[in-house]
Amino acid sequence: MTPRSIAITAALAATLITAGCAAPDPGTSFDSADRPWSTILADAHGQSVDLWMWGGDDRGNAYVDDVLAPAAADLGVTLRRVPVADTTDAMRRVLAERAAGTDDGSVDLVWVNGDNFATGREADAWLCGWSNDLPHMAAVADDDPLVTEDFGVAVEGCEAPWHKAQFTFVYDQARVAEPPTSVEGLLDWAQEHPGRFTYPAPPDFTGSVFIRQALYGLAGGVDEVPTTYDEDTLNTLAPTLWERLDEVSPTLWRKGRTYPRDSVALDTLFADGQVDFTMTYGPATLTELVENGTFPATTKVLTLEEGTIGNASFLAIPASSPDQAGAMVVANLALSPTQQAAKANPAVWGQFTVLDTNLLGSADAALFEALPGSPVVPAYDVLSENAQPELSSEWVTPLDEGWRREVLGRG
């Protein structure tokens, strides 16, 4: 699962403008040559790190509280989880403290990606130049685009990768005898089976990524859509997208007159048998949902021939953090093979690792080889086959607004 919102609210945008005008310097960079890791460990001892993160994932909360925090304590760092309803809540605090010029802020670490990371970069609100030199980054492939770019924005040492995600369609094979194998096929299926398919309304995170996935599929693939936002390309491709989604709309659940407000609402419709498909950017939850009977035992992941969109989540340190050494130690710990393997265990959290296991020693690689398989969720290398890159964050708002105007507005 990823941070829940990638939309910039009006209040957050206003804070960004203020921060951009009032920030006393152009951001903070970290020079690892001046502070070797042994010094950072010593400086971190006794610090308390406040990790602000979306609090809506019970298993993610339990992982941080019961696995990561005790390991941080062993290194002399107190890790405190600060739950937020939306990552933009953390960003408002970071930008407000940046605007005030404080160096004693209340946010030490943020679970972040997408628009929220880009917003912080624009405001020079992140500490940069530190993550590439974390000791455990040695096991992260330096040519992996999912960790070198965050929704098209270069990471440049301003955040450390935490885990990967893959947008995933899910269906009940007891109700779908011949599942489609492409986005276009899925939309055709929806028209042929009125009332049995829908998707969350953007700007919900899952609804937004569905629109981007549909854009790729209807445009003819990733080569037809530049990851960097281009208004001319949007104007060329969007009419076909809106026309197709508008055409499908009357055959959706409740005839497209209303849409689920978020992925939780869509999951509820799927669990209740009202629709035959759901979708998620956090497929790790599927195993437990089937095991506890929330989803039917016949739940399966839908594999698309063209692949689906993938991304990564990160941990970023605000420039205003007073506990930067402690935050670096926690971010490095979170990258350790032990923590990455624990987090990848479906019984713990089930999040896909950002480590390249080919770069690990035999003992560390064995931690991942020993992980239990899932009868519902394929292995990451299968799930991410033909993975498509996330579009840059600048694409999100125009697509969300276009959908509301051209699809929802016509209903």
Tab-separated table of C-alpha atoms in Angstrom, residues 1-360:
chain	number	residue	atom	x	y	z
A	1	MET	CA	0.000	0.000	0.000
A	2	THR	CA	1.105	3.533	-0.700
A	3	PRO	CA	0.295	6.877	0.966
A	4	ARG	CA	-3.390	7.424	0.348
A	5	SER	CA	-3.492	10.744	-1.452
A	6	ILE	CA	-1.430	12.178	-4.257
A	7	ALA	CA	-3.622	15.226	-4.863
A	8	ILE	CA	-2.511	18.681	-3.711
A	9	THR	CA	-5.362	20.314	-1.867
A	10	ALA	CA	-5.975	24.032	-2.046
A	11	ALA	CA	-4.742	24.486	1.499
A	12	LEU	CA	-1.575	22.549	0.804
A	13	ALA	CA	-0.925	24.525	-2.361
A	14	ALA	CA	-1.349	27.754	-0.420
A	15	THR	CA	1.124	26.539	2.158
A	16	LEU	CA	3.556	25.681	-0.619
A	17	ILE	CA	3.377	29.201	-1.981
A	18	THR	CA	4.036	30.603	1.471
A	19	ALA	CA	6.875	28.195	2.066
A	20	GLY	CA	8.459	29.054	-1.264
A	21	CYS	CA	8.429	32.751	-0.407
A	22	ALA	CA	9.386	32.552	3.239
A	23	ALA	CA	11.979	29.774	3.383
A	24	PRO	CA	15.230	31.359	4.550
A	25	ASP	CA	17.553	29.182	2.483
A	26	PRO	CA	17.337	26.919	-0.580
A	27	GLY	CA	17.061	23.696	1.353
A	28	THR	CA	19.444	21.479	3.244
A	29	SER	CA	21.938	19.010	1.808
A	30	PHE	CA	23.789	16.300	3.645
A	31	ASP	CA	27.444	15.603	2.879
A	32	SER	CA	28.325	12.046	3.852
A	33	ALA	CA	32.027	12.796	3.460
A	34	ASP	CA	31.786	15.119	6.465
A	35	ARG	CA	29.937	12.599	8.652
A	36	PRO	CA	30.815	8.916	8.289
A	37	TRP	CA	28.204	6.357	9.284
A	38	SER	CA	29.836	5.643	12.633
A	39	THR	CA	29.416	9.317	13.526
A	40	ILE	CA	25.780	9.300	12.451
A	41	LEU	CA	25.114	6.248	14.623
A	42	ALA	CA	26.727	7.989	17.580
A	43	ASP	CA	24.769	11.199	16.982
A	44	ALA	CA	21.517	9.225	16.662
A	45	HIS	CA	21.904	7.529	20.027
A	46	GLY	CA	19.231	8.862	22.390
A	47	GLN	CA	17.223	10.659	19.707
A	48	SER	CA	13.460	10.226	19.278
A	49	VAL	CA	12.235	10.003	15.699
A	50	ASP	CA	8.629	10.895	14.851
A	51	LEU	CA	7.520	8.946	11.775
A	52	TRP	CA	4.397	10.510	10.253
A	53	MET	CA	2.512	7.968	8.181
A	54	TRP	CA	-0.964	7.086	6.993
A	55	GLY	CA	-2.650	5.339	9.907
A	56	GLY	CA	-5.351	3.450	8.023
A	57	ASP	CA	-3.426	0.212	7.521
A	58	ASP	CA	-3.596	-1.879	10.689
A	59	ARG	CA	-0.915	-4.297	9.571
A	60	GLY	CA	1.408	-1.461	8.567
A	61	ASN	CA	0.867	0.149	11.957
A	62	ALA	CA	1.588	-3.138	13.729
A	63	TYR	CA	4.762	-3.677	11.704
A	64	VAL	CA	6.154	-0.282	12.682
A	65	ASP	CA	5.122	-0.595	16.337
A	66	ASP	CA	6.028	-4.237	16.931
A	67	VAL	CA	8.928	-4.915	14.531
A	68	LEU	CA	10.650	-1.751	13.338
A	69	ALA	CA	10.438	0.304	16.538
A	70	PRO	CA	11.978	-2.396	18.808
A	71	ALA	CA	14.830	-2.842	16.324
A	72	ALA	CA	15.410	0.921	16.318
A	73	ALA	CA	15.473	0.878	20.125
A	74	ASP	CA	18.297	-1.670	19.956
A	75	LEU	CA	20.275	1.004	18.090
A	76	GLY	CA	19.492	3.617	20.733
A	77	VAL	CA	16.767	5.405	18.754
A	78	THR	CA	13.161	5.788	19.956
A	79	LEU	CA	10.788	5.485	16.989
A	80	ARG	CA	7.330	6.999	17.475
A	81	ARG	CA	4.628	6.436	14.862
A	82	VAL	CA	2.442	9.501	14.269
A	83	PRO	CA	-0.720	8.364	12.413
A	84	VAL	CA	-2.358	10.748	9.938
A	85	ALA	CA	-5.589	10.421	7.992
A	86	ASP	CA	-3.828	11.545	4.822
A	87	THR	CA	-0.184	12.145	3.919
A	88	THR	CA	-1.085	15.718	3.006
A	89	ASP	CA	-1.639	16.312	6.745
A	90	ALA	CA	2.046	15.590	7.313
A	91	MET	CA	2.969	17.763	4.351
A	92	ARG	CA	1.018	20.733	5.716
A	93	ARG	CA	3.017	20.518	8.940
A	94	VAL	CA	6.341	20.121	7.102
A	95	LEU	CA	5.654	23.082	4.812
A	96	ALA	CA	4.392	25.267	7.643
A	97	GLU	CA	7.565	24.579	9.633
A	98	ARG	CA	9.648	25.187	6.541
A	99	ALA	CA	7.889	28.502	5.987
A	100	ALA	CA	8.582	29.485	9.590
A	101	GLY	CA	12.276	28.706	9.152
A	102	THR	CA	12.323	26.354	12.128
A	103	ASP	CA	15.108	23.866	12.699
A	104	ASP	CA	13.261	22.175	15.559
A	105	GLY	CA	10.266	20.756	13.710
A	106	SER	CA	7.855	18.060	14.841
A	107	VAL	CA	8.269	15.776	11.805
A	108	ASP	CA	11.419	13.662	11.498
A	109	LEU	CA	10.404	11.122	8.877
A	110	VAL	CA	7.483	10.829	6.422
A	111	TRP	CA	6.121	7.823	4.514
A	112	VAL	CA	5.714	9.533	1.166
A	113	ASN	CA	5.654	9.327	-2.611
A	114	GLY	CA	4.146	11.013	-5.658
A	115	ASP	CA	2.708	14.509	-5.470
A	116	ASN	CA	3.575	14.913	-1.809
A	117	PHE	CA	7.258	14.265	-2.483
A	118	ALA	CA	7.187	16.601	-5.484
A	119	THR	CA	5.536	19.298	-3.377
A	120	GLY	CA	8.302	19.036	-0.798
A	121	ARG	CA	10.962	19.232	-3.498
A	122	GLU	CA	9.439	22.397	-4.939
A	123	ALA	CA	9.495	23.975	-1.485
A	124	ASP	CA	13.051	22.737	-0.718
A	125	ALA	CA	11.504	21.112	2.343
A	126	TRP	CA	13.427	17.821	2.261
A	127	LEU	CA	16.886	16.987	3.484
A	128	CYS	CA	18.760	15.842	0.372
A	129	GLY	CA	21.992	14.072	-0.462
A	130	TRP	CA	21.787	11.495	2.337
A	131	SER	CA	19.929	8.403	1.201
A	132	ASN	CA	22.332	7.172	-1.480
A	133	ASP	CA	25.031	6.690	1.150
A	134	LEU	CA	23.012	4.597	3.586
A	135	PRO	CA	24.911	1.335	4.135
A	136	HIS	CA	21.970	-0.853	3.129
A	137	MET	CA	21.503	1.021	-0.171
A	138	ALA	CA	24.296	-1.250	-1.429
A	139	ALA	CA	21.632	-3.928	-1.985
A	140	VAL	CA	19.348	-1.604	-3.980
A	141	ALA	CA	19.940	-1.741	-7.729
A	142	ASP	CA	21.172	1.675	-8.834
A	143	ASP	CA	19.498	1.286	-12.230
A	144	ASP	CA	16.039	0.455	-10.856
A	145	PRO	CA	13.751	3.233	-12.163
A	146	LEU	CA	11.186	2.617	-9.418
A	147	VAL	CA	13.662	3.795	-6.778
A	148	THR	CA	15.623	6.403	-8.735
A	149	GLU	CA	12.466	8.331	-9.666
A	150	ASP	CA	9.305	9.000	-7.701
A	151	PHE	CA	6.369	9.606	-10.082
A	152	GLY	CA	8.826	11.089	-12.581
A	153	VAL	CA	10.682	13.232	-10.027
A	154	ALA	CA	14.356	12.350	-9.555
A	155	VAL	CA	14.989	11.144	-6.004
A	156	GLU	CA	18.548	12.556	-5.876
A	157	GLY	CA	19.219	11.359	-2.359
A	158	CYS	CA	16.179	13.131	-0.889
A	159	GLU	CA	14.328	9.979	0.252
A	160	ALA	CA	15.120	6.328	0.920
A	161	PRO	CA	13.098	3.539	-0.732
A	162	TRP	CA	10.883	1.520	1.599
A	163	HIS	CA	8.803	-0.911	-0.444
A	164	LYS	CA	7.364	-1.470	-3.887
A	165	ALA	CA	3.745	-1.650	-5.003
A	166	GLN	CA	1.994	-2.914	-8.101
A	167	PHE	CA	-1.442	-1.827	-9.286
A	168	THR	CA	-3.509	-4.994	-9.396
A	169	PHE	CA	-6.928	-5.979	-10.684
A	170	VAL	CA	-8.728	-8.694	-8.739
A	171	TYR	CA	-11.702	-10.865	-9.720
A	172	ASP	CA	-13.841	-13.738	-8.496
A	173	GLN	CA	-13.224	-16.661	-10.824
A	174	ALA	CA	-16.484	-18.274	-9.701
A	175	ARG	CA	-18.345	-15.366	-11.297
A	176	VAL	CA	-15.982	-14.541	-14.177
A	177	ALA	CA	-15.511	-17.583	-16.368
A	178	GLU	CA	-13.322	-15.938	-19.006
A	179	PRO	CA	-11.476	-12.955	-17.511
A	180	PRO	CA	-10.195	-10.247	-19.857
A	181	THR	CA	-6.450	-9.825	-20.381
A	182	SER	CA	-6.197	-6.136	-21.225
A	183	VAL	CA	-7.632	-2.807	-20.099
A	184	GLU	CA	-9.643	-2.546	-23.310
A	185	GLY	CA	-10.896	-6.071	-22.733
A	186	LEU	CA	-11.877	-5.181	-19.171
A	187	LEU	CA	-13.942	-2.236	-20.400
A	188	ASP	CA	-15.547	-4.470	-23.032
A	189	TRP	CA	-16.358	-6.979	-20.284
A	190	ALA	CA	-18.001	-4.238	-18.225
A	191	GLN	CA	-20.301	-3.375	-21.127
A	192	GLU	CA	-21.165	-7.024	-21.692
A	193	HIS	CA	-21.982	-7.537	-17.985
A	194	PRO	CA	-23.997	-4.504	-16.874
A	195	GLY	CA	-23.749	-3.574	-13.227
A	196	ARG	CA	-20.852	-5.927	-12.428
A	197	PHE	CA	-17.908	-3.520	-12.655
A	198	THR	CA	-16.995	-0.100	-11.297
A	199	TYR	CA	-14.009	1.837	-9.978
A	200	PRO	CA	-13.444	4.452	-7.264
A	201	ALA	CA	-14.068	8.072	-8.160
A	202	PRO	CA	-10.915	10.168	-8.579
A	203	PRO	CA	-9.212	11.856	-6.798
A	204	ASP	CA	-9.208	8.725	-4.638
A	205	PHE	CA	-5.742	7.199	-5.033
A	206	THR	CA	-6.997	3.933	-6.537
A	207	GLY	CA	-9.489	5.691	-8.794
A	208	SER	CA	-6.744	7.986	-10.057
A	209	VAL	CA	-4.385	5.159	-10.922
A	210	PHE	CA	-7.218	3.356	-12.722
A	211	ILE	CA	-7.608	6.413	-14.961
A	212	ARG	CA	-3.866	6.454	-15.664
A	213	GLN	CA	-3.954	2.719	-16.381
A	214	ALA	CA	-6.844	3.252	-18.789
A	215	LEU	CA	-4.909	6.072	-20.467
A	216	TYR	CA	-1.987	3.730	-21.138
A	217	GLY	CA	-4.275	0.982	-22.424
A	218	LEU	CA	-6.377	3.151	-24.714
A	219	ALA	CA	-3.395	5.143	-26.019
A	220	GLY	CA	-1.692	2.007	-27.273
A	221	GLY	CA	0.836	1.471	-24.494
A	222	VAL	CA	3.485	3.210	-22.446
A	223	ASP	CA	5.478	4.339	-25.484
A	224	GLU	CA	2.590	6.593	-26.497
A	225	VAL	CA	2.434	8.480	-23.180
A	226	PRO	CA	5.494	10.409	-21.955
A	227	THR	CA	6.002	10.070	-18.208
A	228	THR	CA	6.806	13.782	-18.045
A	229	TYR	CA	3.600	15.799	-18.293
A	230	ASP	CA	2.895	17.220	-21.718
A	231	GLU	CA	-0.257	19.246	-22.305
A	232	ASP	CA	-0.264	18.638	-26.055
A	233	THR	CA	-0.165	14.883	-25.451
A	234	LEU	CA	-2.985	15.188	-22.934
A	235	ASN	CA	-5.098	17.127	-25.420
A	236	THR	CA	-4.388	14.501	-28.079
A	237	LEU	CA	-5.051	11.398	-25.991
A	238	ALA	CA	-7.671	12.518	-23.486
A	239	PRO	CA	-10.661	12.717	-25.878
A	240	THR	CA	-10.405	8.990	-26.660
A	241	LEU	CA	-10.049	8.198	-22.957
A	242	TRP	CA	-13.059	10.269	-21.912
A	243	GLU	CA	-15.186	9.016	-24.805
A	244	ARG	CA	-14.498	5.375	-23.923
A	245	LEU	CA	-15.080	5.807	-20.184
A	246	ASP	CA	-18.238	7.811	-20.853
A	247	GLU	CA	-19.443	5.047	-23.175
A	248	VAL	CA	-18.865	2.421	-20.482
A	249	SER	CA	-20.345	4.486	-17.659
A	250	PRO	CA	-24.049	3.550	-18.094
A	251	THR	CA	-23.158	-0.153	-17.823
A	252	LEU	CA	-21.273	0.191	-14.531
A	253	TRP	CA	-22.605	-0.507	-11.035
A	254	ARG	CA	-25.645	1.698	-10.399
A	255	LYS	CA	-25.487	2.645	-14.078
A	256	GLY	CA	-22.545	4.947	-13.433
A	257	ARG	CA	-24.715	7.466	-11.632
A	258	THR	CA	-22.485	7.071	-8.579
A	259	TYR	CA	-19.042	5.615	-7.934
A	260	PRO	CA	-17.411	4.121	-4.821
A	261	ARG	CA	-15.753	6.873	-2.814
A	262	ASP	CA	-12.525	4.891	-2.330
A	263	SER	CA	-10.907	1.463	-2.585
A	264	VAL	CA	-12.414	0.372	0.750
A	265	ALA	CA	-15.904	0.991	-0.587
A	266	LEU	CA	-15.073	-0.921	-3.774
A	267	ASP	CA	-13.693	-3.830	-1.742
A	268	THR	CA	-16.946	-3.908	0.210
A	269	LEU	CA	-18.960	-4.170	-3.019
A	270	PHE	CA	-16.693	-7.010	-4.162
A	271	ALA	CA	-16.932	-8.804	-0.810
A	272	ASP	CA	-20.733	-8.486	-0.871
A	273	GLY	CA	-20.916	-9.917	-4.402
A	274	GLN	CA	-22.327	-6.714	-5.903
A	275	VAL	CA	-19.453	-6.438	-8.388
A	276	ASP	CA	-17.094	-9.063	-9.779
A	277	PHE	CA	-13.863	-7.032	-9.795
A	278	THR	CA	-11.934	-4.869	-7.392
A	279	MET	CA	-8.521	-3.223	-7.699
A	280	THR	CA	-5.697	-2.209	-5.417
A	281	TYR	CA	-2.219	-0.705	-5.311
A	282	GLY	CA	-1.597	-2.838	-2.220
A	283	PRO	CA	-2.141	-6.484	-3.228
A	284	ALA	CA	-0.427	-7.610	-0.023
A	285	THR	CA	-3.782	-7.365	1.774
A	286	LEU	CA	-5.468	-9.894	-0.505
A	287	THR	CA	-4.050	-12.974	1.195
A	288	GLU	CA	-5.494	-12.058	4.581
A	289	LEU	CA	-8.820	-10.912	3.089
A	290	VAL	CA	-9.282	-14.353	1.564
A	291	GLU	CA	-8.025	-16.232	4.627
A	292	ASN	CA	-10.402	-14.435	6.991
A	293	GLY	CA	-13.366	-14.908	4.668
A	294	THR	CA	-13.856	-11.251	3.749
A	295	PHE	CA	-13.167	-12.056	0.099
A	296	PRO	CA	-14.364	-15.320	-1.483
A	297	ALA	CA	-11.960	-18.265	-1.666
A	298	THR	CA	-12.202	-18.027	-5.450
A	299	THR	CA	-10.541	-14.577	-5.502
A	300	LYS	CA	-7.768	-14.338	-8.100
A	301	VAL	CA	-5.375	-11.696	-9.368
A	302	LEU	CA	-6.034	-10.615	-12.945
A	303	THR	CA	-2.851	-10.565	-15.032
A	304	LEU	CA	-2.894	-8.131	-17.935
A	305	GLU	CA	-0.797	-8.851	-21.011
A	306	GLU	CA	0.420	-5.251	-21.191
A	307	GLY	CA	1.293	-5.179	-17.488
A	308	THR	CA	0.164	-2.665	-14.888
A	309	ILE	CA	1.589	0.439	-13.243
A	310	GLY	CA	4.140	0.025	-10.479
A	311	ASN	CA	5.769	2.404	-8.029
A	312	ALA	CA	7.658	2.559	-4.759
A	313	SER	CA	7.076	4.181	-1.394
A	314	PHE	CA	9.824	6.098	0.368
A	315	LEU	CA	10.901	7.586	3.685
A	316	ALA	CA	11.831	11.282	3.519
A	317	ILE	CA	13.428	13.521	6.146
A	318	PRO	CA	12.241	17.135	6.417
A	319	ALA	CA	14.994	19.742	6.470
A	320	SER	CA	13.360	21.061	9.661
A	321	SER	CA	13.815	17.782	11.550
A	322	PRO	CA	15.857	18.142	14.753
A	323	ASP	CA	16.626	14.406	14.754
A	324	GLN	CA	18.126	13.902	11.323
A	325	ALA	CA	20.773	11.421	12.414
A	326	GLY	CA	18.144	9.283	14.125
A	327	ALA	CA	15.909	9.481	11.053
A	328	MET	CA	18.782	8.293	8.837
A	329	VAL	CA	19.418	5.373	11.165
A	330	VAL	CA	15.738	4.371	11.036
A	331	ALA	CA	15.648	4.685	7.226
A	332	ASN	CA	18.766	2.534	6.929
A	333	LEU	CA	17.354	-0.005	9.379
A	334	ALA	CA	14.127	-0.162	7.351
A	335	LEU	CA	16.269	-1.089	4.321
A	336	SER	CA	18.082	-3.927	6.095
A	337	PRO	CA	17.480	-7.436	4.737
A	338	THR	CA	16.064	-8.489	8.104
A	339	GLN	CA	13.458	-5.714	8.146
A	340	GLN	CA	12.678	-5.972	4.427
A	341	ALA	CA	12.114	-9.728	4.736
A	342	ALA	CA	9.956	-9.311	7.833
A	343	LYS	CA	7.870	-6.643	6.099
A	344	ALA	CA	7.535	-8.858	2.987
A	345	ASN	CA	6.068	-11.725	5.011
A	346	PRO	CA	2.311	-11.881	4.255
A	347	ALA	CA	1.708	-12.668	7.926
A	348	VAL	CA	3.377	-9.376	8.933
A	349	TRP	CA	2.627	-6.803	6.226
A	350	GLY	CA	3.333	-8.417	2.874
A	351	GLN	CA	4.993	-5.454	1.180
A	352	PHE	CA	7.330	-6.111	-1.746
A	353	THR	CA	11.009	-5.489	-1.046
A	354	VAL	CA	13.040	-2.751	-2.725
A	355	LEU	CA	16.208	-4.828	-2.381
A	356	ASP	CA	17.746	-6.716	-5.297
A	357	THR	CA	18.201	-10.132	-3.716
A	358	ASN	CA	20.920	-10.911	-6.270
A	359	LEU	CA	23.052	-8.302	-4.494
A	360	LEU	CA	22.671	-10.011	-1.109
